[in-house]
Amino acid sequence: MTVAQNPITTELILGGQKSGKSRRAELLARDWLAQSGDRCAVLIATGEAWDDEMRERIARHQRDRADRVPGLQTVEEPYDVAAAVALHSTPQTLVVVDCLTLWLTHWSMPMGAEAMSFEQKQALALDWQAQAAMFLVAVRKSPGPVVLVGNEIGLGVIPMGREVRAFVDALGMLNQQVAQVCPRVTLMAAGLPLTLKTP
């Protein structure tokens, strides 16, 4: 089964938990690799194993990816995703970033954030804004396709906590900004793609 009915291009894939968004990204990478023997595909994984359940989840994803897309290389980069995209992008390389939501989580809710002073949190927010701006430039300037995976979490009830509301707002804004620089945007639901934007 091929997922790429149109030429593979830079694409933002949004969806809820277990919606099929990562699977679509992997299938795009598989299709890209199948088109030519001199092509490469690199996954930039933003997740970090902060507990036993997350460690097992990451290990399971690694095993599943190795079975589905054997040629997909993995690079772990939870923070400087802009630099990772710029480093690995070539005309013959498809770069997958999975996922934007965890990347934002590392910046907005880092381990030990509760012990940070107000000034430290302000500095971190400025660092995030700079990182996000560099990331958008890296995606726009990438010589090869970049497939970006992220969660759409703004469809439910408004969260009670201030920090969670701020995170939902920040992710919504990030998704909007990334959608602006991507020629194709796809929303996944129940394993099915809905095209929101196409070249």
mmCIF file of C-alpha atoms in Angstrom:
data_model
loop_
_atom_site.group_PDB
_atom_site.id
_atom_site.type_symbol
_atom_site.label_atom_id
_atom_site.label_comp_id
_atom_site.label_asym_id
_atom_site.label_seq_id
_atom_site.Cartn_x
_atom_site.Cartn_y
_atom_site.Cartn_z
ATOM 1 C CA MET A 1 0.000 0.000 0.000
ATOM 2 C CA THR A 2 1.309 3.437 -0.929
ATOM 3 C CA VAL A 3 0.230 6.535 0.973
ATOM 4 C CA ALA A 4 1.751 9.153 -1.338
ATOM 5 C CA GLN A 5 -0.824 9.714 -4.108
ATOM 6 C CA ASN A 6 0.852 13.043 -4.963
ATOM 7 C CA PRO A 7 4.550 13.947 -5.067
ATOM 8 C CA ILE A 8 5.985 13.849 -1.551
ATOM 9 C CA THR A 9 6.473 17.357 -0.189
ATOM 10 C CA THR A 10 6.864 19.067 3.163
ATOM 11 C CA GLU A 11 3.790 18.156 5.202
ATOM 12 C CA LEU A 12 2.317 18.802 8.633
ATOM 13 C CA ILE A 13 0.359 15.812 9.964
ATOM 14 C CA LEU A 14 -1.935 16.597 12.893
ATOM 15 C CA GLY A 15 -4.225 14.317 14.872
ATOM 16 C CA GLY A 16 -5.213 13.015 18.255
ATOM 17 C CA GLN A 17 -3.643 10.179 20.205
ATOM 18 C CA LYS A 18 -3.501 6.964 18.117
ATOM 19 C CA SER A 19 -5.077 8.714 15.131
ATOM 20 C CA GLY A 20 -2.542 7.272 12.674
ATOM 21 C CA LYS A 21 -0.389 10.376 12.295
ATOM 22 C CA SER A 22 2.967 8.688 13.016
ATOM 23 C CA ARG A 23 2.018 5.745 10.804
ATOM 24 C CA ARG A 24 1.303 8.128 7.918
ATOM 25 C CA ALA A 25 4.700 9.788 8.391
ATOM 26 C CA GLU A 26 6.410 6.395 8.368
ATOM 27 C CA LEU A 27 4.575 5.337 5.203
ATOM 28 C CA LEU A 28 5.607 8.567 3.495
ATOM 29 C CA ALA A 29 9.220 7.791 4.459
ATOM 30 C CA ARG A 30 8.843 4.247 3.144
ATOM 31 C CA ASP A 31 7.422 5.508 -0.166
ATOM 32 C CA TRP A 32 10.204 8.094 -0.454
ATOM 33 C CA LEU A 33 12.882 5.422 0.039
ATOM 34 C CA ALA A 34 11.220 3.074 -2.465
ATOM 35 C CA GLN A 35 11.384 5.655 -5.260
ATOM 36 C CA SER A 36 15.183 5.616 -5.551
ATOM 37 C CA GLY A 37 18.144 3.737 -4.120
ATOM 38 C CA ASP A 38 20.092 6.912 -3.420
ATOM 39 C CA ARG A 39 17.435 8.406 -1.149
ATOM 40 C CA CYS A 40 17.617 8.601 2.651
ATOM 41 C CA ALA A 41 15.050 9.105 5.400
ATOM 42 C CA VAL A 42 15.846 10.391 8.901
ATOM 43 C CA LEU A 43 13.491 10.483 11.883
ATOM 44 C CA ILE A 44 14.184 13.200 14.452
ATOM 45 C CA ALA A 45 12.633 11.795 17.626
ATOM 46 C CA THR A 46 11.791 14.413 20.257
ATOM 47 C CA GLY A 47 10.607 12.062 23.016
ATOM 48 C CA GLU A 48 12.559 11.456 26.205
ATOM 49 C CA ALA A 49 12.181 8.457 28.505
ATOM 50 C CA TRP A 50 11.365 10.046 31.859
ATOM 51 C CA ASP A 51 9.687 6.968 33.376
ATOM 52 C CA ASP A 52 9.377 3.206 32.832
ATOM 53 C CA GLU A 53 6.164 3.451 30.808
ATOM 54 C CA MET A 54 7.720 6.028 28.459
ATOM 55 C CA ARG A 55 10.864 3.911 28.085
ATOM 56 C CA GLU A 56 8.753 0.925 27.037
ATOM 57 C CA ARG A 57 6.666 3.076 24.694
ATOM 58 C CA ILE A 58 9.797 4.415 22.974
ATOM 59 C CA ALA A 59 11.278 0.918 22.682
ATOM 60 C CA ARG A 60 8.013 -0.377 21.167
ATOM 61 C CA HIS A 61 7.939 2.472 18.648
ATOM 62 C CA GLN A 62 11.552 1.729 17.702
ATOM 63 C CA ARG A 63 10.783 -1.953 17.110
ATOM 64 C CA ASP A 64 7.666 -1.175 15.099
ATOM 65 C CA ARG A 65 9.479 1.401 12.955
ATOM 66 C CA ALA A 66 12.320 -1.012 12.259
ATOM 67 C CA ASP A 67 9.782 -3.551 10.973
ATOM 68 C CA ARG A 68 7.743 -1.114 8.888
ATOM 69 C CA VAL A 69 10.531 1.110 7.502
ATOM 70 C CA PRO A 70 13.917 -0.633 7.852
ATOM 71 C CA GLY A 71 15.780 2.175 6.065
ATOM 72 C CA LEU A 72 14.539 4.928 8.371
ATOM 73 C CA GLN A 73 17.424 6.234 10.488
ATOM 74 C CA THR A 74 16.650 7.684 13.929
ATOM 75 C CA VAL A 75 18.247 10.711 15.592
ATOM 76 C CA GLU A 76 17.168 11.718 19.105
ATOM 77 C CA GLU A 77 16.906 15.483 19.630
ATOM 78 C CA PRO A 78 14.417 16.762 22.208
ATOM 79 C CA TYR A 79 15.443 20.442 22.189
ATOM 80 C CA ASP A 80 17.359 21.862 19.202
ATOM 81 C CA VAL A 81 15.096 20.502 16.487
ATOM 82 C CA ALA A 82 15.832 23.479 14.221
ATOM 83 C CA ALA A 83 19.517 22.577 14.072
ATOM 84 C CA ALA A 84 18.702 18.889 13.558
ATOM 85 C CA VAL A 85 16.433 19.651 10.585
ATOM 86 C CA ALA A 86 19.075 21.923 9.042
ATOM 87 C CA LEU A 87 21.806 19.331 9.608
ATOM 88 C CA HIS A 88 20.017 16.356 8.072
ATOM 89 C CA SER A 89 18.092 18.014 5.213
ATOM 90 C CA THR A 90 19.386 17.330 1.701
ATOM 91 C CA PRO A 91 17.618 17.112 -1.668
ATOM 92 C CA GLN A 92 17.759 13.305 -1.380
ATOM 93 C CA THR A 93 16.731 13.084 2.284
ATOM 94 C CA LEU A 94 13.241 13.086 3.750
ATOM 95 C CA VAL A 95 13.257 14.296 7.353
ATOM 96 C CA VAL A 96 10.493 13.248 9.766
ATOM 97 C CA VAL A 97 10.034 15.150 13.051
ATOM 98 C CA ASP A 98 7.957 13.173 15.564
ATOM 99 C CA CYS A 99 6.649 14.993 17.391
ATOM 100 C CA LEU A 100 6.132 18.744 17.752
ATOM 101 C CA THR A 101 3.990 18.304 20.868
ATOM 102 C CA LEU A 102 6.735 16.617 22.899
ATOM 103 C CA TRP A 103 9.249 19.163 21.611
ATOM 104 C CA LEU A 104 7.092 21.997 22.958
ATOM 105 C CA THR A 105 6.591 20.074 26.215
ATOM 106 C CA HIS A 106 10.361 19.937 26.820
ATOM 107 C CA TRP A 107 10.585 23.702 26.414
ATOM 108 C CA SER A 108 7.426 24.777 28.233
ATOM 109 C CA MET A 109 7.380 22.197 31.056
ATOM 110 C CA PRO A 110 11.005 21.130 31.616
ATOM 111 C CA MET A 111 11.970 18.851 34.466
ATOM 112 C CA GLY A 112 12.439 20.961 37.593
ATOM 113 C CA ALA A 113 10.357 23.875 36.257
ATOM 114 C CA GLU A 114 8.505 24.160 39.572
ATOM 115 C CA ALA A 115 11.784 25.231 41.222
ATOM 116 C CA MET A 116 12.550 27.920 38.622
ATOM 117 C CA SER A 117 12.332 31.604 39.455
ATOM 118 C CA PHE A 118 10.061 33.913 37.475
ATOM 119 C CA GLU A 119 13.122 35.347 35.697
ATOM 120 C CA GLN A 120 14.329 31.866 34.692
ATOM 121 C CA LYS A 121 10.900 31.024 33.296
ATOM 122 C CA GLN A 122 10.845 34.294 31.340
ATOM 123 C CA ALA A 123 14.287 33.519 29.889
ATOM 124 C CA LEU A 124 13.121 30.036 28.914
ATOM 125 C CA ALA A 125 10.080 31.502 27.158
ATOM 126 C CA LEU A 126 12.329 33.826 25.148
ATOM 127 C CA ASP A 127 14.612 30.906 24.292
ATOM 128 C CA TRP A 128 11.573 28.948 23.058
ATOM 129 C CA GLN A 129 10.418 31.831 20.856
ATOM 130 C CA ALA A 130 13.876 32.021 19.283
ATOM 131 C CA GLN A 131 14.014 28.246 18.804
ATOM 132 C CA ALA A 132 10.552 28.150 17.205
ATOM 133 C CA ALA A 133 11.500 30.975 14.825
ATOM 134 C CA MET A 134 14.702 29.156 13.806
ATOM 135 C CA PHE A 135 12.707 25.961 13.310
ATOM 136 C CA LEU A 136 10.271 27.637 10.902
ATOM 137 C CA VAL A 137 13.210 28.993 8.902
ATOM 138 C CA ALA A 138 14.854 25.544 8.819
ATOM 139 C CA VAL A 139 11.651 23.921 7.530
ATOM 140 C CA ARG A 140 11.118 26.649 4.919
ATOM 141 C CA LYS A 141 14.724 26.427 3.675
ATOM 142 C CA SER A 142 14.988 22.627 3.720
ATOM 143 C CA PRO A 143 16.202 21.375 0.312
ATOM 144 C CA GLY A 144 14.264 18.130 0.758
ATOM 145 C CA PRO A 145 10.831 17.276 2.165
ATOM 146 C CA VAL A 146 10.164 17.546 5.903
ATOM 147 C CA VAL A 147 7.260 15.604 7.451
ATOM 148 C CA LEU A 148 6.141 17.048 10.782
ATOM 149 C CA VAL A 149 3.939 15.159 13.242
ATOM 150 C CA GLY A 150 1.975 16.926 15.966
ATOM 151 C CA ASN A 151 -1.078 16.596 18.160
ATOM 152 C CA GLU A 152 -4.304 18.501 17.740
ATOM 153 C CA ILE A 153 -5.393 18.883 21.365
ATOM 154 C CA GLY A 154 -7.604 21.958 21.190
ATOM 155 C CA LEU A 155 -10.863 20.176 20.319
ATOM 156 C CA GLY A 156 -11.885 19.167 23.850
ATOM 157 C CA VAL A 157 -13.040 21.014 26.923
ATOM 158 C CA ILE A 158 -11.048 24.005 28.136
ATOM 159 C CA PRO A 159 -8.519 22.771 30.738
ATOM 160 C CA MET A 160 -8.937 23.906 34.346
ATOM 161 C CA GLY A 161 -5.287 24.676 35.137
ATOM 162 C CA ARG A 162 -3.555 27.866 33.985
ATOM 163 C CA GLU A 163 -0.380 26.045 32.896
ATOM 164 C CA VAL A 164 -2.329 23.499 30.854
ATOM 165 C CA ARG A 165 -4.395 26.235 29.188
ATOM 166 C CA ALA A 166 -1.173 28.059 28.311
ATOM 167 C CA PHE A 167 0.259 24.860 26.810
ATOM 168 C CA VAL A 168 -2.851 24.226 24.688
ATOM 169 C CA ASP A 169 -2.685 27.825 23.443
ATOM 170 C CA ALA A 170 1.048 27.566 22.676
ATOM 171 C CA LEU A 171 0.615 24.311 20.768
ATOM 172 C CA GLY A 172 -2.277 25.749 18.788
ATOM 173 C CA MET A 173 -0.152 28.743 17.801
ATOM 174 C CA LEU A 174 2.795 26.490 16.892
ATOM 175 C CA ASN A 175 0.539 24.328 14.709
ATOM 176 C CA GLN A 176 -0.757 27.441 12.928
ATOM 177 C CA GLN A 177 2.752 28.760 12.303
ATOM 178 C CA VAL A 178 4.012 25.414 11.014
ATOM 179 C CA ALA A 179 0.933 25.018 8.784
ATOM 180 C CA GLN A 180 1.795 28.352 7.151
ATOM 181 C CA VAL A 181 5.208 27.098 5.965
ATOM 182 C CA CYS A 182 4.047 23.610 4.896
ATOM 183 C CA PRO A 183 2.645 23.126 1.376
ATOM 184 C CA ARG A 184 0.537 20.207 2.612
ATOM 185 C CA VAL A 185 -1.382 19.813 5.903
ATOM 186 C CA THR A 186 -3.215 16.605 6.808
ATOM 187 C CA LEU A 187 -5.529 15.902 9.731
ATOM 188 C CA MET A 188 -5.691 12.246 10.809
ATOM 189 C CA ALA A 189 -8.747 10.689 12.452
ATOM 190 C CA ALA A 190 -9.343 6.949 12.986
ATOM 191 C CA GLY A 191 -6.393 6.196 10.705
ATOM 192 C CA LEU A 192 -7.890 8.185 7.828
ATOM 193 C CA PRO A 193 -6.338 11.334 6.296
ATOM 194 C CA LEU A 194 -8.281 14.520 5.717
ATOM 195 C CA THR A 195 -6.440 17.018 3.530
ATOM 196 C CA LEU A 196 -6.580 20.533 4.980
ATOM 197 C CA LYS A 197 -4.076 22.117 2.605
ATOM 198 C CA THR A 198 -2.485 20.898 -0.600
ATOM 199 C CA PRO A 199 -0.002 22.432 -3.087
#
